[in-house]
Amino acid sequence: MIQLKNYINGELIAPKTNSYLDNYNPATGKVYSQIPNSDDEDVELAYTAAKEAFKSWSSTPKEKRSYYLIKIADLIEQKLDKLALAESIDNGKPLKLAKTVDIPRAASNFRFYGTGILHYAASAHSMEDDAINYTLKQPVGVAGCISPWNLPLYLFSWKIAPALAAGCTVVAKPSEVTPMTAYLLSEICIEAGLPNGVLNIVHGLGNKVGNAIVSHSGIPLISFTGGTATGKHIAYIAAPMFKKLSLELGGKNPNIIFADCNYEKMLATTLHSSFANQGQICLCGSRIYVERSIYEKFKNDLVSKTKELLVGNPLDDKTKVGAVVSKQHKEKILSYIELAKQEGGIILCGGVEVKLEGEHENGYYISPTIIEGLDYNCRTNQEEIFGPVVTITPFDTDDEALMMANSTMYGLASMVWTENLTRAHKLAKEIHAGIVWINCWLLRDLRTPFGGVKASGVGREGGFEALDFFTEPKNVCIKY
Ligand code: NDP
């Protein structure tokens, strides 16, 4: 059985304690690899390497840093099949999705920041009384990067690439639930010749490794993506230490559908935005609000299309819905479906665990679920489920739709379907969210600011915003 290793100071090494955790394949429910159960000592080792490497990496010409990032991007592309297979086995997501979305996007993240850093400039401000100010943008130091399990390599690289491009060195922790592609990335970094200590990957539990990174006095900035409760805990530790914080947290995204929308386009995209990656994308639309005049038609059409989605072996090309990530997560999702019933919800389709046969009989499968008849303010409609579960609710006016959309503590993404330009602009302005998709979903331009408001996070990733996060602006004022 493969035993993963930490990547510290350019080498693949065992955790200090030599203790390991089981890693499950969610499609079969079986242990298929082991990952280091690292602790403070391993984080300290990684930090020491990163601190030493910072001395040269922070002053390495940006063209050279760019070279390494692009080399890593090239290698990810060359190893697309291997990485996609690893991601699918580790996470339960359909192989096709890993091949077309997760892994290509991880390569794009490195390529985007590998080229972006070449265009990153600072401003100068001249004053009338013979003085000029210019801004230095200096890498902050050793960055702590912590990422979740839903889009493992995609989100891991979304932090690491801008950090390295900006001249920071990194101590990173992938989710303990899906460590495999981060491990393969460490092999890629070695192959790319990335200087020792520039990137260090420490595997293990959040409350040990994650906590050691967050509370380390030598790590001045933390970039975290994960659940809102974890983000709150991290802020509680890091804020009194005056660390820079980027927190990308949970969501409960509204999908608002008006009768004047392009119906076929909306229906196809809504199916996707509801159940892609088993609904385990922070940007999925889990609360669907539909104008009453098309509610019944929409309901029947969405239910019938959802029933056609094949739940099955993630490695099978026909599979549309794979396994959810873990046994605990499966139980959490099923408990929310029970809660929805108690709250008066009617299950229109799905709502049950799916039992496959053969080697997949112990895998974690849930049929895509649509629920109606719930109040907008019940728990099912307010709390993040993060699975293949959506609710549908009719509305009568724009104001009512907006009120329901804005009713949760979250504010990550939102969707609006309408052909009415005035209405689209008005809603875009008034929705509490960091991202508003009008007549589309998950259409991403990496230059745009990415993040949420309210309990969905603090700060923005993407474009130059991420480079701003990993650098500190310093104003230099010269009188001449
Ligand atoms: P968690 O918050 O449980 O974990 C995220 C990461 O933090 C993991 O690596 C985890 O390690 C680690 N961690 C856990 N506890 C601590 C701690 N005390 N200190 C430091 N690190 C810790 O989230 P999930 O992995 O369950 O991911 C799902 C969540 O992520 C959802 O809420 C989803 O909405 C959100 N998300 C947000 C996105 C955004 O861009 N806003 C994008 C994608 C997901 P371990 O795995 O060992 O627990």
PDB file of N, CA and C in Angstrom, residues 94 305-313 316-322 368:
ATOM      1  N   PRO A  94     -16.283  12.134 -10.442  1.00  0.00           N
ATOM      2  CA  PRO A  94     -16.148  11.465 -11.730  1.00  0.00           C
ATOM      3  C   PRO A  94     -14.792  11.782 -12.376  1.00  0.00           C
ATOM      4  N   LYS A 305     -34.943  15.548 -15.354  1.00  0.00           N
ATOM      5  CA  LYS A 305     -33.522  15.536 -15.777  1.00  0.00           C
ATOM      6  C   LYS A 305     -32.626  14.974 -14.663  1.00  0.00           C
ATOM      7  N   THR A 306     -32.969  15.280 -13.429  1.00  0.00           N
ATOM      8  CA  THR A 306     -32.148  14.808 -12.302  1.00  0.00           C
ATOM      9  C   THR A 306     -32.233  13.286 -12.185  1.00  0.00           C
ATOM     10  N   LYS A 307     -33.428  12.756 -12.434  1.00  0.00           N
ATOM     11  CA  LYS A 307     -33.581  11.294 -12.349  1.00  0.00           C
ATOM     12  C   LYS A 307     -32.746  10.572 -13.400  1.00  0.00           C
ATOM     13  N   GLU A 308     -32.399  11.294 -14.468  1.00  0.00           N
ATOM     14  CA  GLU A 308     -31.580  10.662 -15.524  1.00  0.00           C
ATOM     15  C   GLU A 308     -30.096  10.619 -15.164  1.00  0.00           C
ATOM     16  N   LEU A 309     -29.681  11.385 -14.147  1.00  0.00           N
ATOM     17  CA  LEU A 309     -28.250  11.431 -13.805  1.00  0.00           C
ATOM     18  C   LEU A 309     -27.823  10.082 -13.237  1.00  0.00           C
ATOM     19  N   LEU A 310     -26.814   9.505 -13.838  1.00  0.00           N
ATOM     20  CA  LEU A 310     -26.366   8.188 -13.399  1.00  0.00           C
ATOM     21  C   LEU A 310     -25.410   8.314 -12.207  1.00  0.00           C
ATOM     22  N   VAL A 311     -25.829   7.683 -11.091  1.00  0.00           N
ATOM     23  CA  VAL A 311     -24.953   7.648  -9.912  1.00  0.00           C
ATOM     24  C   VAL A 311     -24.130   6.372 -10.015  1.00  0.00           C
ATOM     25  N   GLY A 312     -22.822   6.477  -9.925  1.00  0.00           N
ATOM     26  CA  GLY A 312     -22.068   5.231 -10.073  1.00  0.00           C
ATOM     27  C   GLY A 312     -20.575   5.383  -9.885  1.00  0.00           C
ATOM     28  N   ASN A 313     -19.883   4.351 -10.323  1.00  0.00           N
ATOM     29  CA  ASN A 313     -18.427   4.274 -10.230  1.00  0.00           C
ATOM     30  C   ASN A 313     -17.801   5.522 -10.869  1.00  0.00           C
ATOM     31  N   ASP A 316     -16.125   5.332 -14.278  1.00  0.00           N
ATOM     32  CA  ASP A 316     -16.909   4.995 -15.471  1.00  0.00           C
ATOM     33  C   ASP A 316     -17.303   6.285 -16.192  1.00  0.00           C
ATOM     34  N   ASP A 317     -17.062   6.329 -17.489  1.00  0.00           N
ATOM     35  CA  ASP A 317     -17.337   7.542 -18.271  1.00  0.00           C
ATOM     36  C   ASP A 317     -18.798   7.966 -18.262  1.00  0.00           C
ATOM     37  N   LYS A 318     -19.696   7.011 -18.048  1.00  0.00           N
ATOM     38  CA  LYS A 318     -21.137   7.331 -18.085  1.00  0.00           C
ATOM     39  C   LYS A 318     -21.618   7.973 -16.772  1.00  0.00           C
ATOM     40  N   THR A 319     -20.813   7.819 -15.739  1.00  0.00           N
ATOM     41  CA  THR A 319     -21.225   8.321 -14.423  1.00  0.00           C
ATOM     42  C   THR A 319     -21.305   9.847 -14.401  1.00  0.00           C
ATOM     43  N   LYS A 320     -22.425  10.338 -13.885  1.00  0.00           N
ATOM     44  CA  LYS A 320     -22.580  11.799 -13.754  1.00  0.00           C
ATOM     45  C   LYS A 320     -22.415  12.226 -12.298  1.00  0.00           C
ATOM     46  N   VAL A 321     -22.793  11.335 -11.376  1.00  0.00           N
ATOM     47  CA  VAL A 321     -22.683  11.641  -9.948  1.00  0.00           C
ATOM     48  C   VAL A 321     -21.861  10.531  -9.303  1.00  0.00           C
ATOM     49  N   GLY A 322     -20.705  10.893  -8.761  1.00  0.00           N
ATOM     50  CA  GLY A 322     -19.827   9.901  -8.152  1.00  0.00           C
ATOM     51  C   GLY A 322     -20.129   9.739  -6.664  1.00  0.00           C
ATOM     52  N   PRO A 368     -29.045  12.291  -6.261  1.00  0.00           N
ATOM     53  CA  PRO A 368     -29.294  13.730  -6.287  1.00  0.00           C
ATOM     54  C   PRO A 368     -30.725  14.036  -5.843  1.00  0.00           C
TER      55      PRO A 368
END
